[in-house]
Short mmCIF file of C-alpha atoms and ligand atoms in Angstrom, two decimals:
data_model
loop_
_atom_site.label_atom_id
_atom_site.label_comp_id
_atom_site.label_asym_id
_atom_site.label_seq_id
_atom_site.Cartn_x
_atom_site.Cartn_y
_atom_site.Cartn_z
CA UNK C 1 -14.51 -21.70 7.95
CA UNK C 2 -11.20 -23.26 9.35
CA UNK C 3 -12.28 -25.23 12.87
CA UNK C 4 -10.07 -23.19 15.79
CA UNK C 5 -7.34 -25.59 17.00
CA UNK C 6 -5.29 -25.14 20.17
CA UNK C 7 -3.36 -22.72 21.48
CA UNK C 8 -0.06 -21.96 20.53
CA UNK C 9 2.49 -24.39 22.22
CA UNK C 10 2.95 -23.71 25.66
CA UNK C 11 6.01 -21.74 27.66
CA UNK C 12 6.35 -19.83 24.22
CA UNK C 13 6.29 -15.82 24.36
CA UNK C 14 3.74 -14.13 21.94
CA UNK C 15 5.11 -10.91 22.40
CA UNK C 16 8.68 -11.87 21.94
CA UNK C 17 9.88 -9.35 18.85
CA UNK C 18 12.43 -12.26 17.61
CA UNK C 19 9.75 -14.66 16.99
CA UNK C 20 7.43 -12.13 15.75
CA UNK C 21 10.60 -11.36 13.34
CA UNK C 22 11.26 -14.58 12.28
CA UNK C 23 7.95 -15.11 11.23
CA UNK C 24 7.81 -12.40 9.30
CA UNK C 25 11.01 -13.67 7.22
CA UNK C 26 9.17 -16.39 6.91
CA UNK C 27 5.93 -14.80 5.19
CA UNK C 28 8.65 -12.94 3.29
CA UNK C 29 9.58 -16.34 1.46
CA UNK C 30 5.87 -15.93 -0.03
CA UNK C 31 7.32 -13.30 -3.22
CA UNK C 32 6.44 -13.55 -6.53
CA UNK C 33 9.90 -12.28 -7.56
CA UNK C 34 12.76 -14.41 -5.71
CA UNK C 35 15.30 -12.65 -4.45
CA UNK C 36 13.04 -9.81 -3.41
CA UNK C 37 9.62 -8.75 -1.61
CA UNK C 38 7.10 -8.51 -4.45
CA UNK C 39 3.50 -9.71 -2.89
CA UNK C 40 1.44 -7.64 -5.48
CA UNK C 41 -2.73 -8.39 -4.68
CA UNK C 42 -3.81 -12.03 -5.39
CA UNK C 43 -1.05 -13.29 -7.53
CA UNK C 44 0.55 -16.59 -6.83
CA UNK C 45 2.49 -15.59 -3.72
CA UNK C 46 0.05 -13.24 -2.21
CA UNK C 47 -2.10 -16.93 -2.34
CA UNK C 48 0.28 -19.03 -0.35
CA UNK C 49 1.22 -15.89 1.87
CA UNK C 50 -2.40 -15.81 2.79
CA UNK C 51 -2.65 -19.62 3.48
CA UNK C 52 0.01 -19.53 5.66
CA UNK C 53 -1.25 -17.08 7.82
CA UNK C 54 -4.62 -18.44 7.76
CA UNK C 55 -2.68 -21.83 9.32
CA UNK C 56 -0.99 -19.35 12.40
CA UNK C 57 -4.38 -17.85 12.41
CA UNK C 58 -6.13 -21.63 12.95
CA UNK C 59 -3.21 -22.59 15.35
CA UNK C 60 -4.00 -19.23 17.27
CA UNK C 61 -7.61 -20.69 18.31
CA UNK C 62 -8.95 -18.21 16.05
CA UNK C 63 -11.75 -19.55 13.09
CA UNK C 64 -10.33 -18.51 9.72
CA UNK C 65 -12.18 -17.90 6.46
CA UNK C 66 -10.74 -15.85 3.37
CA UNK C 67 -13.61 -13.00 1.99
CA UNK C 68 -14.35 -12.14 -1.05
CA UNK C 69 -11.39 -9.53 -1.26
CA UNK C 70 -8.89 -12.00 -0.71
CA UNK C 71 -8.51 -11.04 2.72
CA UNK C 72 -8.06 -13.41 5.17
CA UNK C 73 -9.71 -13.17 8.37
CA UNK C 74 -9.02 -14.37 12.05
CA UNK C 75 -11.98 -14.53 14.84
CA UNK C 76 -11.44 -14.98 18.47
CA UNK C 77 -14.37 -15.26 20.10
CA UNK C 78 -14.93 -12.97 23.55
CA UNK C 79 -17.20 -13.70 26.52
CA UNK C 80 -19.76 -12.27 24.45
CA UNK C 81 -19.64 -13.90 20.87
CA UNK C 82 -22.22 -11.24 20.07
CA UNK C 83 -20.75 -8.04 20.82
CA UNK C 84 -19.22 -5.79 18.59
CA UNK C 85 -15.72 -7.26 17.72
CA UNK C 86 -12.39 -5.30 17.73
CA UNK C 87 -10.84 -5.32 14.53
CA UNK C 88 -6.42 -5.32 14.29
CA UNK C 89 -4.35 -5.92 11.04
CA UNK C 90 -2.61 -4.81 8.82
CA UNK C 91 -2.10 -5.42 4.66
CA UNK C 92 0.02 -8.55 3.34
CA UNK C 93 0.40 -7.38 -0.02
CA UNK C 94 3.51 -5.29 -1.22
CA UNK C 95 4.56 -3.27 -3.58
CA UNK C 96 7.69 -3.73 -5.90
CA UNK C 97 10.97 -4.78 -3.69
CA UNK C 98 9.79 -4.01 -0.68
CA UNK C 99 10.66 -4.41 2.56
CA UNK C 100 9.42 -7.02 4.57
CA UNK C 101 7.18 -4.77 7.50
CA UNK C 102 5.16 -2.51 5.46
CA UNK C 103 1.65 -4.18 6.28
CA UNK C 104 2.84 -7.75 7.41
CA UNK C 105 4.03 -6.43 10.38
CA UNK C 106 0.59 -5.25 11.46
CA UNK C 107 -0.97 -8.93 10.95
CA UNK C 108 1.69 -10.78 12.33
CA UNK C 109 1.29 -8.07 15.58
CA UNK C 110 -2.69 -8.63 15.90
CA UNK C 111 -2.06 -12.41 15.80
CA UNK C 112 0.50 -12.45 18.49
CA UNK C 113 -2.19 -9.91 20.62
CA UNK C 114 -4.54 -13.28 19.71
CA UNK C 115 -1.81 -15.92 20.77
CA UNK C 116 -1.83 -13.68 24.04
CA UNK C 117 -5.02 -14.39 24.80
CA UNK C 118 -5.21 -17.91 23.94
CA UNK C 119 -2.38 -18.77 25.87
CA UNK C 120 -4.01 -18.09 29.45
CA UNK C 121 -7.68 -18.84 27.65
CA UNK C 122 -8.39 -15.36 28.29
CA UNK C 123 -11.39 -14.25 26.62
CA UNK C 124 -12.27 -10.54 26.65
CA UNK C 125 -15.69 -9.15 27.04
CA UNK C 126 -15.59 -8.80 22.85
CA UNK C 127 -14.68 -10.63 20.21
CA UNK C 128 -10.94 -9.67 18.55
CA UNK C 129 -10.40 -10.44 14.59
CA UNK C 130 -7.02 -9.69 12.76
CA UNK C 131 -7.61 -9.52 9.16
CA UNK C 132 -4.58 -9.80 6.47
CA UNK C 133 -5.72 -7.10 3.89
CA UNK C 134 -5.56 -8.02 0.57
CA UNK C 135 -5.21 -5.29 -1.43
CA UNK C 136 -3.79 -1.40 -0.15
CA UNK C 137 -0.70 -0.65 -1.71
CA UNK C 138 -2.98 -0.29 -5.09
CA UNK C 139 0.60 -1.63 -7.67
CA UNK C 140 -1.20 -4.39 -9.57
CA UNK C 141 -4.52 -2.54 -10.21
CA UNK C 142 -5.61 1.35 -10.88
CA UNK C 143 -7.95 1.65 -7.74
CA UNK C 144 -7.02 0.38 -4.38
CA UNK C 145 -8.46 -0.33 -0.50
CA UNK C 146 -11.03 -2.57 -1.53
CA UNK C 147 -10.10 -5.12 0.99
CA UNK C 148 -10.44 -2.48 3.69
CA UNK C 149 -13.52 -0.60 1.61
CA UNK C 150 -15.39 -3.55 1.72
CA UNK C 151 -15.05 -3.68 5.35
CA UNK C 152 -16.64 -0.29 5.22
CA UNK C 153 -19.55 -1.21 3.30
CA UNK C 154 -17.60 0.84 0.73
CA UNK C 155 -16.86 -1.45 -2.02
CA UNK C 156 -17.03 0.21 -5.92
CA UNK C 157 -17.91 -3.09 -7.82
CA UNK C 158 -16.72 -1.14 -10.59
CA UNK C 159 -13.39 -2.08 -8.92
CA UNK C 160 -14.29 -5.29 -10.51
CA UNK C 161 -13.48 -4.54 -13.85
CA UNK C 162 -10.03 -3.30 -12.80
CA UNK C 163 -7.37 -4.18 -15.18
CA UNK C 164 -3.52 -4.71 -14.28
CA UNK C 165 -0.36 -4.19 -17.04
CA UNK C 166 -1.67 -7.94 -18.48
CA UNK C 167 -4.86 -7.75 -18.84
CA UNK C 168 -6.58 -9.57 -16.38
CA UNK C 169 -9.55 -8.17 -14.24
CA UNK C 170 -9.52 -7.77 -10.68
CA UNK C 171 -12.68 -10.26 -11.01
CA UNK C 172 -10.76 -12.95 -12.59
CA UNK C 173 -7.86 -12.15 -10.50
CA UNK C 174 -10.04 -13.01 -7.59
CA UNK C 175 -11.94 -15.96 -8.65
CA UNK C 176 -8.52 -17.41 -9.92
CA UNK C 177 -7.74 -16.69 -5.99
CA UNK C 178 -10.98 -18.82 -5.23
CA UNK C 179 -13.44 -16.15 -3.55
CA UNK C 180 -16.84 -15.36 -4.66
CA UNK C 181 -15.34 -11.58 -6.34
CA UNK C 182 -19.79 -10.69 -6.08
CA UNK C 183 -20.10 -11.35 -2.21
CA UNK C 184 -18.94 -8.39 -0.72
CA UNK C 185 -21.80 -6.96 0.92
CA UNK C 186 -20.99 -10.09 2.78
CA UNK C 187 -17.52 -7.91 4.08
CA UNK C 188 -19.40 -5.06 5.33
CA UNK C 189 -18.38 -5.04 9.11
CA UNK C 190 -20.47 -1.61 10.19
CA UNK C 191 -22.59 -2.77 12.22
CA UNK C 192 -21.35 -5.85 13.97
CA UNK C 193 -17.44 -3.91 14.65
CA UNK C 194 -16.64 -1.20 17.30
CA UNK C 195 -12.93 -0.29 15.95
CA UNK C 196 -10.14 -1.24 13.67
CA UNK C 197 -6.93 -0.31 14.83
CA UNK C 198 -3.75 -1.22 13.40
CA UNK C 199 0.01 -1.15 14.42
CA UNK C 200 2.12 -0.53 10.95
CA UNK C 201 5.88 0.65 10.88
CA UNK C 202 6.11 4.59 10.44
CA UNK C 203 8.10 4.66 7.09
CA UNK C 204 9.03 7.84 8.17
CA UNK C 205 12.29 9.46 10.42
CA UNK C 206 10.10 10.76 13.14
CA UNK C 207 10.61 8.26 15.86
CA UNK C 208 14.17 7.43 15.02
CA UNK C 209 14.99 10.78 15.01
CA UNK C 210 13.54 11.27 18.66
CA UNK C 211 14.72 7.93 19.63
CA UNK C 212 11.39 6.79 20.43
CA UNK C 213 10.07 3.04 19.78
CA UNK C 214 6.69 4.24 18.94
CA UNK C 215 4.29 6.63 18.20
CA UNK C 216 0.18 7.25 18.72
CA UNK C 217 -0.64 8.21 15.28
CA UNK C 218 -3.42 11.04 15.16
CA UNK C 219 -4.70 10.96 11.41
CA UNK C 220 -3.76 9.83 8.21
CA UNK C 221 -2.95 12.22 4.97
CA UNK C 222 -5.59 12.17 2.47
CA UNK C 223 -4.19 11.70 -1.00
CA UNK C 224 -4.72 11.81 -4.33
CA UNK C 225 -3.85 9.40 -7.26
CA UNK C 226 -4.60 9.68 -11.10
CA UNK C 227 -2.95 8.77 -14.50
CA UNK C 228 -1.35 11.79 -16.29
CA UNK C 229 -1.41 11.23 -20.39
CA UNK C 230 0.75 13.75 -22.41
CA UNK C 231 0.14 13.08 -25.87
CA UNK C 232 2.59 15.03 -28.81
CA UNK C 233 3.14 13.86 -32.45
CA UNK C 234 6.07 10.95 -32.98
CA UNK C 235 8.67 11.84 -35.31
CA UNK C 236 12.37 10.70 -36.55
CA UNK C 237 15.05 11.85 -34.62
CA UNK C 238 17.67 12.23 -37.25
CA UNK C 239 14.93 14.09 -39.76
CA UNK C 240 12.81 16.39 -37.50
CA UNK C 241 14.02 19.86 -36.97
CA UNK C 242 14.03 20.37 -32.80
CA UNK C 243 12.10 23.88 -33.75
CA UNK C 244 9.44 21.69 -35.15
CA UNK C 245 8.82 19.25 -32.58
CA UNK C 246 5.88 17.94 -30.03
CA UNK C 247 7.65 15.85 -28.08
CA UNK C 248 5.52 14.07 -25.63
CA UNK C 249 8.12 12.95 -22.82
CA UNK C 250 10.39 16.20 -22.97
CA UNK C 251 6.92 18.11 -22.30
CA UNK C 252 6.70 15.52 -19.57
CA UNK C 253 9.63 15.98 -17.99
CA UNK C 254 8.91 19.73 -17.49
CA UNK C 255 5.43 18.43 -16.50
CA UNK C 256 7.03 15.98 -13.65
CA UNK C 257 9.61 19.06 -12.48
CA UNK C 258 6.29 21.38 -11.84
CA UNK C 259 4.88 18.74 -9.93
CA UNK C 260 7.87 18.49 -7.89
CA UNK C 261 8.15 22.41 -7.52
CA UNK C 262 4.56 22.47 -6.69
CA UNK C 263 5.17 19.71 -3.57
CA UNK C 264 8.15 21.51 -2.50
CA UNK C 265 5.79 24.57 -1.52
CA UNK C 266 4.24 23.55 1.74
CA UNK C 267 6.22 21.51 4.22
CA UNK C 268 3.33 19.06 4.93
CA UNK C 269 2.55 18.17 1.56
CA UNK C 270 4.06 15.58 -0.77
CA UNK C 271 3.55 15.43 -4.49
CA UNK C 272 4.99 12.06 -6.10
CA UNK C 273 5.82 10.95 -10.34
CA UNK C 274 6.46 7.31 -9.71
CA UNK C 275 6.16 5.71 -12.66
CA UNK C 276 6.77 6.90 -16.26
CA UNK C 277 5.95 4.88 -19.15
CA UNK C 278 6.76 5.30 -23.18
CA UNK C 279 4.78 2.96 -25.56
CA UNK C 280 6.56 1.84 -28.12
CA UNK C 281 10.25 3.60 -26.79
CA UNK C 282 13.41 3.87 -28.91
CA UNK C 283 16.66 5.34 -29.35
CA UNK C 284 15.53 6.87 -33.01
CA UNK C 285 11.94 7.99 -32.07
CA UNK C 286 10.95 11.04 -30.95
CA UNK C 287 8.03 10.01 -28.14
CA UNK C 288 4.42 10.70 -29.09
CA UNK C 289 2.72 9.40 -26.11
CA UNK C 290 3.81 9.38 -22.27
CA UNK C 291 1.96 8.65 -18.79
CA UNK C 292 3.00 9.59 -15.75
CA UNK C 293 1.27 8.82 -12.56
CA UNK C 294 0.67 11.07 -9.77
CA UNK C 295 0.48 10.93 -6.30
CA UNK C 296 -0.49 14.26 -4.10
CA UNK C 297 -1.17 14.01 -0.39
CA UNK C 298 -1.44 16.36 3.05
CA UNK C 299 -2.84 15.96 6.05
CA UNK C 300 -5.53 18.84 5.07
CA UNK C 301 -8.04 17.89 2.37
CA UNK C 302 -8.34 21.51 1.19
CA UNK C 303 -4.44 22.21 0.95
CA UNK C 304 -4.05 18.42 -1.17
CA UNK C 305 -7.45 19.38 -3.63
CA UNK C 306 -5.46 23.28 -3.61
CA UNK C 307 -1.74 21.70 -5.01
CA UNK C 308 -4.19 19.65 -6.94
CA UNK C 309 -5.84 22.10 -8.96
CA UNK C 310 -2.87 23.96 -9.12
CA UNK C 311 -0.56 20.92 -10.66
CA UNK C 312 -3.39 20.67 -12.94
CA UNK C 313 -3.21 23.96 -14.11
CA UNK C 314 0.42 24.45 -14.67
CA UNK C 315 0.15 20.97 -17.09
CA UNK C 316 -2.20 22.63 -19.07
CA UNK C 317 0.02 25.78 -19.08
CA UNK C 318 3.23 23.48 -20.23
CA UNK C 319 1.02 21.49 -22.70
CA UNK C 320 -0.01 24.66 -24.45
CA UNK C 321 3.44 25.59 -24.85
CA UNK C 322 4.88 22.80 -25.97
CA UNK C 323 2.08 21.76 -28.82
CA UNK C 324 0.94 18.64 -26.72
CA UNK C 325 -2.46 17.67 -25.27
CA UNK C 326 -2.53 16.12 -21.70
CA UNK C 327 -5.21 14.34 -20.04
CA UNK C 328 -5.48 13.53 -15.74
CA UNK C 329 -7.66 10.19 -15.11
CA UNK C 330 -8.26 10.15 -11.29
CA UNK C 331 -7.87 6.32 -10.03
CA UNK C 332 -7.88 7.44 -6.22
CA UNK C 333 -8.99 9.67 -4.06
CA UNK C 334 -9.67 9.78 -0.01
CA UNK C 335 -9.86 12.08 2.65
CA UNK C 336 -7.21 12.83 5.35
CA UNK C 337 -8.60 10.29 8.21
CA UNK C 338 -8.47 11.50 12.01
CA UNK C 339 -7.85 8.96 14.65
CA UNK C 340 -10.40 8.44 17.64
CA UNK C 341 -9.47 10.51 20.13
CA UNK C 342 -10.82 7.70 22.53
CA UNK C 343 -8.83 5.35 21.36
CA UNK C 344 -5.91 7.84 20.62
CA UNK C 345 -5.61 7.85 24.42
CA UNK C 346 -6.41 3.70 25.29
CA UNK C 347 -3.32 3.46 22.91
CA UNK C 348 -1.28 6.28 24.83
CA UNK C 349 -2.55 4.70 27.89
CA UNK C 350 -0.80 1.04 26.59
CA UNK C 351 2.64 2.84 25.45
CA UNK C 352 2.99 5.05 28.94
CA UNK C 353 2.06 1.04 30.33
CA UNK C 354 5.44 -0.36 29.09
CA UNK C 355 7.13 2.97 30.02
CA UNK C 356 7.70 4.04 26.47
CA UNK C 357 7.49 8.41 26.73
CA UNK C 358 4.28 8.83 24.32
CA UNK C 359 4.36 10.44 21.39
CA UNK C 360 1.29 11.70 18.89
CA UNK C 361 2.24 12.01 15.31
CA UNK C 362 0.21 12.11 11.76
CA UNK C 363 0.80 9.52 9.18
CA UNK C 364 1.87 10.87 5.70
CA UNK C 365 1.48 7.31 4.69
CA UNK C 366 -2.04 5.97 3.36
CA UNK C 367 -3.92 2.95 5.18
CA UNK C 368 -6.76 0.55 5.35
CA UNK C 369 -7.88 3.20 8.18
CA UNK C 370 -8.68 5.64 5.37
CA UNK C 371 -11.15 3.38 4.21
CA UNK C 372 -12.82 3.35 7.77
CA UNK C 373 -13.04 7.13 8.35
CA UNK C 374 -16.48 7.73 8.74
CA UNK C 375 -17.55 3.61 9.39
CA UNK C 376 -15.79 2.41 12.61
CA UNK C 377 -13.57 4.66 14.56
CA UNK C 378 -9.80 3.85 14.06
CA UNK C 379 -6.62 4.28 15.76
CA UNK C 380 -2.84 2.78 14.44
CA UNK C 381 0.17 2.47 16.63
CA UNK C 382 3.38 3.40 14.65
CA UNK C 383 6.50 1.37 15.09
CA UNK C 384 10.18 2.86 14.87
CA UNK C 385 11.55 2.21 11.31
CA UNK C 386 15.02 2.62 9.87
CA UNK C 387 16.06 3.30 5.92
CA UNK C 388 12.41 4.82 5.11
CA UNK C 389 10.04 1.99 3.64
CA UNK C 390 8.60 0.95 -0.36
CA UNK C 391 12.80 -0.31 -0.56
CA UNK C 392 14.39 -3.69 0.65
CA UNK C 393 16.04 -1.82 3.62
CA UNK C 394 13.44 -1.36 5.42
CA UNK C 395 14.13 -2.76 9.25
CA UNK C 396 12.31 -2.34 12.62
CA UNK C 397 14.06 -3.78 15.48
CA UNK C 398 12.92 -6.89 17.77
CA UNK C 399 13.04 -5.10 20.50
CA UNK C 400 10.98 -2.83 19.19
CA UNK C 401 8.73 -5.67 17.49
CA UNK C 402 8.07 -6.79 21.16
CA UNK C 403 7.17 -3.72 22.74
CA UNK C 404 4.70 -2.83 20.21
CA UNK C 405 2.93 -6.65 20.74
CA UNK C 406 2.93 -6.09 24.49
CA UNK C 407 1.82 -2.53 23.98
CA UNK C 408 -0.95 -3.45 22.01
CA UNK C 409 -2.04 -6.65 24.56
CA UNK C 410 -2.38 -3.59 27.55
CA UNK C 411 -4.16 -1.65 24.73
CA UNK C 412 -7.10 -4.75 24.65
CA UNK C 413 -6.91 -5.22 27.94
CA UNK C 414 -7.58 -1.54 28.75
CA UNK C 415 -10.31 -1.37 25.94
CA UNK C 416 -11.70 -4.62 28.18
CA UNK C 417 -11.24 -2.19 31.38
CA UNK C 418 -13.08 0.49 30.21
CA UNK C 419 -16.03 -1.54 28.22
CA UNK C 420 -16.92 -4.44 31.26
O1 LIG J 1 1.12 4.86 -0.53
C1 LIG J 1 0.90 4.44 0.16
O2 LIG J 1 0.81 5.32 1.48
C2 LIG J 1 1.08 3.00 1.46
O3 LIG J 1 1.97 2.33 1.43
N1 LIG J 1 0.34 2.21 0.30
MN1 LIG J 2 1.13 -0.10 4.97
MN1 LIG J 3 2.94 0.69 1.53
#
């Protein structure tokens, strides 16, 4: 536990959007791939970024520790140190060649709230904790949300045996990161926290189209993820007649288009194939083995599971017709998570206080709040973003970031008011 140090420099405005943006850019320097934002969970860049976040948390007057899943946890005590804490934060792991806002912005906004309180010496009736979750994107290992699941008391120990593309287990990666991988029970906050509230860029076009800087999230879409393995018969591309082929790649190609077609059938459903792997690929070899990822999401769980069932049945039909085998391994499943109505109302009141029209919207993207569904009340504040997300053009303005910081500050004061 790092001893809390002094509050931020006097006179600085913790909610200044340009200053928060500057911090995000400084944090983006911690990347595993120079020239782009790639910070996979428990990587060297993640460790350096976690150290930097811990330093900022400590400078803001928080007591800081690294939890057993690699998340940085900062605590700013309240008047009653035994009161259940309000958890703020987001994740600092990224996808490959990401933007600098996805996840990281929510952590910097949680930090800004504490800095604002520390600057004025304000203590709320309850503690605030800011979490920089270590594992939300699920890019390096097959399972994901392990950090927030640990906070929800739902950590699955089998995730420690997940293996990355280099054959490194999550357990080994956590040990190299410097944490006790088996101590996740201590992460469980279900009895010592009151709520989890995350600010995040919207990552979609809604707020931009409406010309609104902020949005209050109603629910987070549920998701099913997995890996599809297609096995045919490898062959010589020059000697194997077309009618005798069991080509795993052309079968997979037809399957991938079938996934897209099913996803298009309903407006709020999405179905995506994000990765395609062809082991031993060569220009003159008919592929015998292919695998691809599957990501199916919807705001309604029945809708999502029905679509997944249709997709898997469609893969079987294509496989039978083409004389290949197909197998689906589910690697991730989270039900849709409704946001707490009282927290939504408090967020909406805070948004209104900043003079911004209140708009409620669902989240198609997954977030750490999915893990906490049912364990803690959750809520999310969306910040307008441009150019989508999961790409380096992802963007949010300093003005909107400043507005989000002030809104979160107003939100915690609103929570304090209804608590006192
Ligand atoms: O996949 C998601 O929706 C999130 O960005 N991890
Ligand atoms: Mn995110
Ligand atoms: Mn993301």
